[in-house]
Amino acid sequence: MDATTLLANTLSTDRALREDATQKLELFAQENYPSYVLSLCQILVNEQADDSIRMSAGLALKNSLTAKDYTRKEEFHQRWLMTAEDLRVQIKQGVLQALASSKKSVGNISGQVVAAIAEIELPLGGWSDLIRIMLENISTGNDTLKQSTLQAIGYVCEATDPVVLVSQSNDILTAVVQGARKEEPNQDVRLAAINALINSLDFIKENFEREGERNFIMQVVCEATQSESSDVQVAAFQCLVRIMQTYYDKMRLYMEKALFGLTIAGMNNEDERVALQAIEFWSTVCDEEIELREEMIEANAAGETPERGSYHFAELALSDILPVLLWILTKQEEDYDEDEWTVSMASATCISLLAQCVGNPVIPLVVPFIESNIQNENWRNREAAVMAFGSILDGPDDMVLTPLVEQALPTMIQMMKDSDVHVKDTVAWTLGRICELLIDCIQPEVHLTELVSALVYGLQDSPRIVGNCCWSLMSLAEQLGPAVGDEVPTSALSVFFEGITTALLQFTDRSNNEANCRTSAYEAISALAMYSANDCISTVQRVVLTVLDRLETTMAMESQILDADDRANHSELQSSLLGVLTNCIRRLSRDISQIADRIMTVVLQLLNNQSKQATTTEDAFLAIGAMTSALEADFSRYTEPFIPILCNALQNPAEYQLCFIAVGLIGDICRALGKDAAPYCNNLMQLLVTNLQSPVLHRIVKPAILSCFGDIALAIGDAFAAYLEVVMMVLQQAGSMRADRDNYEMIDYVNTLYEGCIEAYVGIVQGLNGTAHATMLLPFLPHVFDFVHFVATDPNRNDSLVRSIIGLLGDLAETFEGQLKQFFMQDWITALLREARTSRHYSTSTKETSRWAKEMIKRACQ
């Protein structure tokens, strides 16, 4: 069957035919990739072919070149590069030819294919004439070709590393700005040019540094906000948002001359898409200025001068933009999709950011709006007033907000019985904000009875209101209850605890989870249990029994699950129940031992169920982790049936989150059992080392595995000697990993990897300390000191990393005393300890660790 027929079948309404065609195309790509991509390219350029099939061919061609998953993407890139040069040239010529198609949709997908190939070849010096050819296309009189090519340039700029395109930035920018000018009569061409400009902003930094060029670019974009085409206006405001994000430091003149007025007019635009982008502009200004303020605070704390300063655009424009935003709050939709982003939502977000950015000055501008609308007959005005109030609770000083909140709180509580569901929803959200941010405004003897009653009453309302009521109850529990681990006889919430918990349990005894309301209610129960005082223990124990009953019921219902939706709902319910169980175990600690057998029976039965979801297993593992901490050595009676399940999880590296939790659980079990964990360590160590070498396992798990070696060594002591040589070799390999100085994501990962290594070294040193096998470490210590020296002088080191290596040095000194004198006498160790003790960049904990390590090393060198 030829590729055209297969592509047509992938669009069929017949599911079996569609799936069969998809499988055959995948097989075609695997068995004969050159023929596959050539066939797709030939279909794409064929003007006589059906448009939908051409589009499918273009999409399939693009998807054969790139992927979201990094590993697959690299595989696709290598596959393309290994394809014969003449065939690659033929395909590149074909997709460039398809840009000129009279069908705009075909030109668009062809541009995406061009970008996918460019992302592979341009960084390697390939396809050197691409930009020249596209610039020539733009200079033609063919508007369709100009539009497709500008779109392609935009896709190339988006997909390709900016560094690769810098040398051609002048030519690209000239062509793009030419197409975006108001003199361009074709608005589709102008739109494509502005979108291309948005994607090129990262690599035209040098152009933006030059005032003349910058002025021209800003003029073109500002003029585009006044286009007769709404699509062009939207894109122009999107471009201004990106410019503000990228070039805030250069915006002072343009804000004064044009942007204040343009964006305020944009917010008033009848087209909501334009208004949304104009509002987003001011949200972006706030984001930038909040970040600049944080940078200034950090610099001042370090005694340094901040690299950049704030122009306080938000504060200067406050009196002009805030009234517009408050007016837009009243433009709510009667019935809107939860996933839909409306102008009133955008406005509320912007007001919230303004409050965080500017602080107290928002209050005198917002309070009159609240007072004049809070009792308005129109629900939109009432809801807008409550939304405005809730939006300014984070930012202004507590002492300024407190009298306002105390005055408004009785009204807010009363409004939980408003006749309109939109108003009640926002009231519940605002009460949650008060509980989270301004708990001191809630006076238990004055407000708590009414507030709790209103929130519990809200559980009978619509699912979205239930979600906000649950969030409020969670915040109340966290703010009014004792800190985790503290034992207090009672709390302000104790008198309401049983009533709230009972109401939540009644609510959760339902089959549906619309708007995640059931999940929210279970999360509230979890929080109440976690932050409960001692006089609520009996209620927490009853919650455990109810949860176990419900878990048993869910397992009995397995045979009634009919489809994927049922399975997802069932899995979510089990995860919620396990989440509550875990928090109850943590709260009850040793008291849980009375029903430990029943808990472990239920959880092990759940884990042995073949139809369970990976997320359910993760949550069950977390519950077992809590049991190990609560029972400690008494957990040993459950180890035998559980270890095989744990090993199965470790043998499934594709489910990396499950693997991550499983690795942490090994550490929990080792800490609980101590030397009694030794019989299980052969299998576990073998699986951990295998996973470290797995190309499939997500890298996030690997630092946790390294750290886990330390947990095992600390638990089993001298029995770890059997694994020492393999583990030390693995740690040496991990410690030799380096990150490029410009790759910040990789720097963070490598730092995490180093911390995992150090935690492993610490566990091994402490585990072997005082045993006959401690001397087995001596041959490995020169490398350990080299590694510590590297980390100590690494410019990317952080406080946590420095504290870890200093702790390791102290442990080595304590374990080996005078045997390592020659290592400890090195100047860099003295310098490291001095810096950690005296530099203001390090935390108190690091300074204390350094003082202790200095004393240990001093004793070792005597």
mmCIF file with all atom_site columns, C-alpha atoms in Angstrom, residues 442-449 480 492 496:
data_model
loop_
_atom_site.group_PDB
_atom_site.id
_atom_site.type_symbol
_atom_site.label_atom_id
_atom_site.label_alt_id
_atom_site.label_comp_id
_atom_site.label_asym_id
_atom_site.label_entity_id
_atom_site.label_seq_id
_atom_site.pdbx_PDB_ins_code
_atom_site.Cartn_x
_atom_site.Cartn_y
_atom_site.Cartn_z
_atom_site.occupancy
_atom_site.B_iso_or_equiv
_atom_site.pdbx_formal_charge
_atom_site.auth_seq_id
_atom_site.auth_comp_id
_atom_site.auth_asym_id
_atom_site.auth_atom_id
_atom_site.pdbx_PDB_model_num
ATOM 1  C CA . ILE A 1 442 ? -9.335  35.678 62.308 1.00 0.00 ? 442 ILE A CA 1
ATOM 2  C CA . GLN A 1 443 ? -10.055 35.957 66.032 1.00 0.00 ? 443 GLN A CA 1
ATOM 3  C CA . PRO A 1 444 ? -11.109 32.473 67.201 1.00 0.00 ? 444 PRO A CA 1
ATOM 4  C CA . GLU A 1 445 ? -13.603 33.705 69.797 1.00 0.00 ? 445 GLU A CA 1
ATOM 5  C CA . VAL A 1 446 ? -15.153 36.221 67.377 1.00 0.00 ? 446 VAL A CA 1
ATOM 6  C CA . HIS A 1 447 ? -14.973 34.747 63.873 1.00 0.00 ? 447 HIS A CA 1
ATOM 7  C CA . LEU A 1 448 ? -14.168 31.043 63.958 1.00 0.00 ? 448 LEU A CA 1
ATOM 8  C CA . THR A 1 449 ? -17.614 29.565 64.676 1.00 0.00 ? 449 THR A CA 1
ATOM 9  C CA . LEU A 1 480 ? -4.149  27.278 63.638 1.00 0.00 ? 480 LEU A CA 1
ATOM 10 C CA . ALA A 1 492 ? -8.252  26.713 68.330 1.00 0.00 ? 492 ALA A CA 1
ATOM 11 C CA . PHE A 1 496 ? -14.615 21.994 65.451 1.00 0.00 ? 496 PHE A CA 1
#
